[in-house]
């Protein structure tokens, strides 16, 4: 009883979320959601309700935050299409679903019954807003937490950032001395293949499962991952969902064409 379904960046794409939940059915014991339940897509209430019902843990994403109209958010900072979707979503949300979003943590959390795992939407040091898109940004973030594994979403791109610590003998002033050095490399997350995480104080990871509702790695299929906490093995999945259904719901809601079109291409 240790398999966790990890989903992120659903963005009110109900067809994608339902497809992922069906596809993963029977393969997990707990569900963790890394935030951005709403924004962009046509079915915010339904997506929040599914996550509310099933998730053991969920954190606050930047779109969730923007929809709540929190102080410190300027909706003008979003691009025009995203802003349109934020304002549209505000009008749609039921009071109960709004309250659910309100109580989502906007700081990194440790899942129940686990050790050495941290969960956050964007990054450990900027939990709601920062994009981890390069090894150098990842390296700075590894300094901001102690756990062996951190799960993030936000970029909509599946990825593993691997931090490794080396010690080597270097020439000192009058003797040799041991010096430590940390490096980070980017690894692709292969689909449908078990990856053993091999975590240790010398090897820590930041893992991004990709996006359920708006993938941006040129693959339009919904992305998710299943983590086995006993073996520390991760499998990343891609699954086709009825994109046209989401697109017709978006047209009905008069959401921007650019947001509708991009789902076909995965960017
Ligand atoms: Zn997002």
CSV table of C-alpha atoms and ligand atoms in Angstrom, one decimal:
chain,number,residue,atom,x,y,z
A,1,UNK,CA,0.0,0.0,0.0
A,2,UNK,CA,2.6,2.5,-1.0
A,3,UNK,CA,2.0,3.6,-4.5
A,4,UNK,CA,1.2,7.3,-5.0
A,5,UNK,CA,-0.4,8.8,-8.1
A,6,UNK,CA,1.2,12.2,-8.7
A,7,UNK,CA,-0.7,14.7,-10.9
A,8,UNK,CA,-0.1,18.4,-11.5
A,9,UNK,CA,-1.3,21.3,-13.6
A,10,UNK,CA,-4.8,20.0,-14.4
A,11,UNK,CA,-6.0,23.5,-15.4
A,12,UNK,CA,-9.7,22.7,-15.4
A,13,UNK,CA,-9.3,20.1,-18.2
A,14,UNK,CA,-11.8,17.6,-17.0
A,15,UNK,CA,-11.5,15.2,-20.0
A,16,UNK,CA,-7.8,14.9,-19.3
A,17,UNK,CA,-8.2,14.4,-15.6
A,18,UNK,CA,-10.9,11.7,-16.0
A,19,UNK,CA,-8.7,9.9,-18.5
A,20,UNK,CA,-5.7,10.0,-16.2
A,21,UNK,CA,-7.8,8.7,-13.2
A,22,UNK,CA,-9.2,5.9,-15.3
A,23,UNK,CA,-5.8,5.0,-16.8
A,24,UNK,CA,-4.2,4.8,-13.3
A,25,UNK,CA,-7.2,3.0,-11.7
A,26,UNK,CA,-6.0,0.2,-9.5
A,27,UNK,CA,-2.4,1.2,-9.7
A,28,UNK,CA,-2.2,3.6,-6.7
A,29,UNK,CA,-3.1,3.8,-3.0
A,30,UNK,CA,-2.9,7.6,-2.6
A,31,UNK,CA,-3.2,10.7,-4.8
A,32,UNK,CA,-1.0,13.8,-4.5
A,33,UNK,CA,-1.8,16.9,-6.5
A,34,UNK,CA,0.9,19.5,-7.1
A,35,UNK,CA,-1.4,22.4,-7.8
A,36,UNK,CA,-2.9,24.5,-10.6
A,37,UNK,CA,-6.3,22.8,-10.5
A,38,UNK,CA,-7.8,25.7,-12.5
A,39,UNK,CA,-7.0,28.3,-15.1
A,40,UNK,CA,-7.0,27.9,-18.9
A,41,UNK,CA,-9.6,25.2,-19.0
A,42,UNK,CA,-13.4,24.9,-19.1
A,43,UNK,CA,-14.4,22.8,-16.1
A,44,UNK,CA,-12.9,24.3,-12.9
A,45,UNK,CA,-15.6,23.2,-10.5
A,46,UNK,CA,-15.6,19.6,-11.7
A,47,UNK,CA,-11.8,19.3,-11.5
A,48,UNK,CA,-11.7,20.8,-8.0
A,49,UNK,CA,-14.4,18.4,-6.8
A,50,UNK,CA,-12.5,15.3,-8.1
A,51,UNK,CA,-9.3,16.4,-6.5
A,52,UNK,CA,-11.1,17.3,-3.2
A,53,UNK,CA,-12.7,13.9,-3.1
A,54,UNK,CA,-9.6,11.9,-3.9
A,55,UNK,CA,-6.4,13.7,-3.0
A,56,UNK,CA,-4.6,12.9,0.2
A,57,UNK,CA,-2.6,16.1,-0.4
A,58,UNK,CA,-2.8,19.1,-2.6
A,59,UNK,CA,-0.8,22.3,-2.8
A,60,UNK,CA,-1.5,25.8,-4.1
A,61,UNK,CA,-0.6,26.7,-7.7
A,62,UNK,CA,-0.1,30.2,-9.1
A,63,UNK,CA,-3.4,30.0,-11.1
A,64,UNK,CA,-5.3,28.8,-8.0
A,65,UNK,CA,-3.8,31.8,-6.2
A,66,UNK,CA,-4.7,34.2,-9.0
A,67,UNK,CA,-8.3,33.0,-9.2
A,68,UNK,CA,-8.6,33.7,-5.4
A,69,UNK,CA,-7.6,37.3,-6.1
A,70,UNK,CA,-5.1,37.2,-3.2
A,71,UNK,CA,-3.2,40.3,-2.3
A,72,UNK,CA,0.2,40.4,-4.1
A,73,UNK,CA,-1.2,39.0,-7.3
A,74,UNK,CA,-1.6,41.3,-10.2
A,75,UNK,CA,-3.7,39.7,-12.9
A,76,UNK,CA,-2.0,42.1,-15.3
A,77,UNK,CA,1.2,40.0,-14.9
A,78,UNK,CA,-0.5,37.1,-16.7
A,79,UNK,CA,-0.5,37.1,-20.5
A,80,UNK,CA,-3.9,38.3,-22.0
A,81,UNK,CA,-5.2,34.8,-22.6
A,82,UNK,CA,-4.3,33.5,-19.2
A,83,UNK,CA,-5.8,36.6,-17.6
A,84,UNK,CA,-9.0,36.1,-19.5
A,85,UNK,CA,-9.2,32.5,-18.2
A,86,UNK,CA,-8.5,33.7,-14.6
A,87,UNK,CA,-11.3,36.2,-14.7
A,88,UNK,CA,-13.7,33.7,-16.3
A,89,UNK,CA,-12.8,31.1,-13.7
A,90,UNK,CA,-13.5,33.6,-10.8
A,91,UNK,CA,-17.0,33.9,-12.0
A,92,UNK,CA,-17.6,30.2,-12.3
A,93,UNK,CA,-16.3,28.9,-9.0
A,94,UNK,CA,-18.8,27.7,-6.4
A,95,UNK,CA,-18.4,29.1,-2.9
A,96,UNK,CA,-17.4,25.6,-1.6
A,97,UNK,CA,-14.8,25.1,-4.2
A,98,UNK,CA,-13.4,28.5,-3.6
A,99,UNK,CA,-13.0,27.7,0.0
A,100,UNK,CA,-11.2,24.5,-0.9
A,101,UNK,CA,-8.7,26.5,-3.0
A,102,UNK,CA,-8.3,29.0,-0.1
A,103,UNK,CA,-7.1,26.4,2.3
A,104,UNK,CA,-4.4,24.9,0.0
A,105,UNK,CA,-0.9,25.3,1.4
A,106,UNK,CA,1.3,27.9,-0.3
A,107,UNK,CA,4.4,26.6,1.3
A,108,UNK,CA,6.2,23.2,0.6
A,109,UNK,CA,4.7,20.3,2.5
A,110,UNK,CA,5.8,16.9,3.7
A,111,UNK,CA,3.3,14.2,2.8
A,112,UNK,CA,1.9,12.1,5.7
A,113,UNK,CA,3.7,8.9,6.5
A,114,UNK,CA,6.7,9.7,4.4
A,115,UNK,CA,10.2,11.0,5.2
A,116,UNK,CA,12.6,12.8,3.0
A,117,UNK,CA,10.0,13.9,0.5
A,118,UNK,CA,8.9,17.5,-0.1
A,119,UNK,CA,5.9,18.6,-2.3
A,120,UNK,CA,5.5,22.0,-3.8
A,121,UNK,CA,3.9,23.6,-6.9
A,122,UNK,CA,6.8,25.7,-8.3
A,123,UNK,CA,10.0,25.4,-6.4
A,124,UNK,CA,11.2,24.9,-2.8
A,125,UNK,CA,12.3,28.5,-2.4
A,126,UNK,CA,9.4,30.1,-4.3
A,127,UNK,CA,6.6,27.6,-3.8
A,128,UNK,CA,4.0,29.2,-6.0
A,129,UNK,CA,5.9,31.2,-8.7
A,130,UNK,CA,9.4,30.1,-9.7
A,131,UNK,CA,10.0,28.0,-12.8
A,132,UNK,CA,12.7,25.3,-12.5
A,133,UNK,CA,13.7,25.1,-16.2
A,134,UNK,CA,17.5,24.8,-16.0
A,135,UNK,CA,20.1,22.8,-13.9
A,136,UNK,CA,21.5,26.1,-12.5
A,137,UNK,CA,18.1,27.2,-11.1
A,138,UNK,CA,17.6,23.6,-9.8
A,139,UNK,CA,21.1,23.8,-8.1
A,140,UNK,CA,20.1,27.0,-6.2
A,141,UNK,CA,16.9,25.3,-5.1
A,142,UNK,CA,18.6,22.2,-3.8
A,143,UNK,CA,20.3,24.5,-1.3
A,144,UNK,CA,16.8,25.6,-0.1
A,145,UNK,CA,15.7,22.2,1.2
A,146,UNK,CA,17.2,19.1,2.9
A,147,UNK,CA,15.0,16.3,1.7
A,148,UNK,CA,16.2,13.6,-0.7
A,149,UNK,CA,13.3,14.1,-3.1
A,150,UNK,CA,11.2,17.2,-4.1
A,151,UNK,CA,8.2,16.9,-6.4
A,152,UNK,CA,7.3,20.0,-8.4
A,153,UNK,CA,5.0,21.0,-11.3
A,154,UNK,CA,4.4,24.4,-12.7
A,155,UNK,CA,6.6,24.2,-15.9
A,156,UNK,CA,4.3,21.6,-17.5
A,157,UNK,CA,7.4,19.8,-18.7
A,158,UNK,CA,8.3,16.3,-17.3
A,159,UNK,CA,11.9,16.3,-15.9
A,160,UNK,CA,14.3,15.0,-13.4
A,161,UNK,CA,17.0,17.2,-11.9
A,162,UNK,CA,19.7,15.2,-10.3
A,163,UNK,CA,21.9,16.7,-7.6
A,164,UNK,CA,25.1,14.9,-6.8
A,165,UNK,CA,27.7,15.6,-4.2
A,166,UNK,CA,31.4,14.7,-4.8
A,167,UNK,CA,34.3,14.8,-2.6
A,168,UNK,CA,37.8,15.0,-4.0
A,169,UNK,CA,41.3,15.5,-2.8
A,170,UNK,CA,42.6,18.9,-3.9
A,171,UNK,CA,45.9,20.7,-3.5
A,172,UNK,CA,45.7,22.9,-0.4
A,173,UNK,CA,48.1,25.7,0.7
A,174,UNK,CA,50.6,23.3,2.3
A,175,UNK,CA,48.8,20.0,2.1
A,176,UNK,CA,46.1,18.1,0.3
A,177,UNK,CA,42.6,18.6,1.6
A,178,UNK,CA,39.1,17.1,0.9
A,179,UNK,CA,36.7,19.4,-0.9
A,180,UNK,CA,33.1,18.8,-1.7
A,181,UNK,CA,31.3,19.9,-4.8
A,182,UNK,CA,27.7,19.7,-5.9
A,183,UNK,CA,26.5,19.4,-9.5
A,184,UNK,CA,23.1,19.2,-11.1
A,185,UNK,CA,22.2,17.5,-14.3
A,186,UNK,CA,18.9,17.3,-16.2
A,187,UNK,CA,17.5,13.9,-17.1
A,188,UNK,CA,14.6,13.1,-19.4
A,189,UNK,CA,11.8,11.3,-17.8
A,190,UNK,CA,11.1,8.3,-20.1
A,191,UNK,CA,7.5,7.2,-20.5
A,192,UNK,CA,6.3,3.8,-19.3
A,193,UNK,CA,9.7,2.8,-17.9
A,194,UNK,CA,10.4,2.2,-14.2
A,195,UNK,CA,13.2,4.5,-13.0
A,196,UNK,CA,14.8,3.6,-9.7
A,197,UNK,CA,15.5,6.9,-7.9
A,198,UNK,CA,18.6,5.7,-5.9
A,199,UNK,CA,18.2,8.5,-3.4
A,200,UNK,CA,21.0,9.1,-0.8
A,201,UNK,CA,22.6,12.1,0.9
A,202,UNK,CA,24.9,12.1,-2.1
A,203,UNK,CA,22.1,11.9,-4.7
A,204,UNK,CA,19.0,14.0,-4.4
A,205,UNK,CA,16.3,14.7,-7.0
A,206,UNK,CA,13.7,17.2,-8.1
A,207,UNK,CA,11.1,15.4,-10.2
A,208,UNK,CA,8.4,17.0,-12.3
A,209,UNK,CA,5.6,14.6,-13.5
A,210,UNK,CA,4.5,17.0,-16.3
A,211,UNK,CA,1.0,18.4,-16.8
A,212,UNK,CA,-2.4,16.6,-16.9
A,213,UNK,CA,-4.3,19.4,-18.6
A,214,UNK,CA,-1.9,21.5,-20.7
A,215,UNK,CA,1.4,19.7,-21.5
A,216,UNK,CA,4.1,22.0,-22.9
A,217,UNK,CA,6.7,19.5,-24.1
A,218,UNK,CA,5.3,19.1,-27.7
A,219,UNK,CA,3.4,16.0,-26.7
A,220,UNK,CA,-0.3,16.8,-26.3
A,221,UNK,CA,-1.0,13.6,-24.3
A,222,UNK,CA,-1.8,14.0,-20.5
A,223,UNK,CA,1.1,13.3,-18.2
A,224,UNK,CA,1.3,11.8,-14.8
A,225,UNK,CA,3.5,9.6,-12.6
A,226,UNK,CA,3.2,6.8,-10.1
A,227,UNK,CA,5.8,6.6,-7.3
A,228,UNK,CA,6.2,3.4,-5.3
A,229,UNK,CA,7.4,4.5,-1.9
A,230,UNK,CA,8.6,1.1,-0.9
A,231,UNK,CA,11.0,0.5,-3.8
A,232,UNK,CA,11.4,4.2,-4.6
A,233,UNK,CA,10.6,3.5,-8.2
A,234,UNK,CA,8.9,6.0,-10.4
A,235,UNK,CA,7.0,5.4,-13.6
A,236,UNK,CA,6.0,8.3,-15.9
A,237,UNK,CA,2.9,7.8,-18.1
A,238,UNK,CA,1.5,9.6,-21.1
A,239,UNK,CA,-2.1,9.0,-22.1
A,240,UNK,CA,-4.2,10.3,-25.0
A,241,UNK,CA,-7.5,11.9,-24.0
A,242,UNK,CA,-10.4,13.4,-26.0
A,243,UNK,CA,-8.7,16.8,-26.7
A,244,UNK,CA,-11.6,17.8,-29.0
A,245,UNK,CA,-14.1,17.4,-26.1
A,246,UNK,CA,-12.1,19.9,-24.0
A,247,UNK,CA,-11.7,22.2,-27.0
A,248,UNK,CA,-15.5,22.3,-27.7
A,249,UNK,CA,-16.2,23.0,-24.0
A,250,UNK,CA,-13.7,25.9,-24.2
A,251,UNK,CA,-15.4,27.2,-27.4
A,252,UNK,CA,-18.7,27.1,-25.6
A,253,UNK,CA,-17.2,29.1,-22.7
A,254,UNK,CA,-15.7,31.6,-25.2
A,255,UNK,CA,-12.2,31.0,-23.8
A,256,UNK,CA,-9.4,32.4,-26.0
A,257,UNK,CA,-8.7,30.6,-29.3
A,258,UNK,CA,-5.0,30.5,-28.6
A,259,UNK,CA,-5.6,28.4,-25.4
A,260,UNK,CA,-7.9,26.1,-27.3
A,261,UNK,CA,-5.4,25.5,-30.2
A,262,UNK,CA,-2.3,24.9,-28.1
A,263,UNK,CA,-3.9,21.7,-26.6
A,264,UNK,CA,-3.6,20.0,-30.0
A,265,UNK,CA,0.1,20.6,-30.1
A,266,UNK,CA,1.3,20.3,-26.5
A,267,UNK,CA,2.9,23.7,-26.0
B,1,LIG,ZN1,0.2,25.4,-14.5
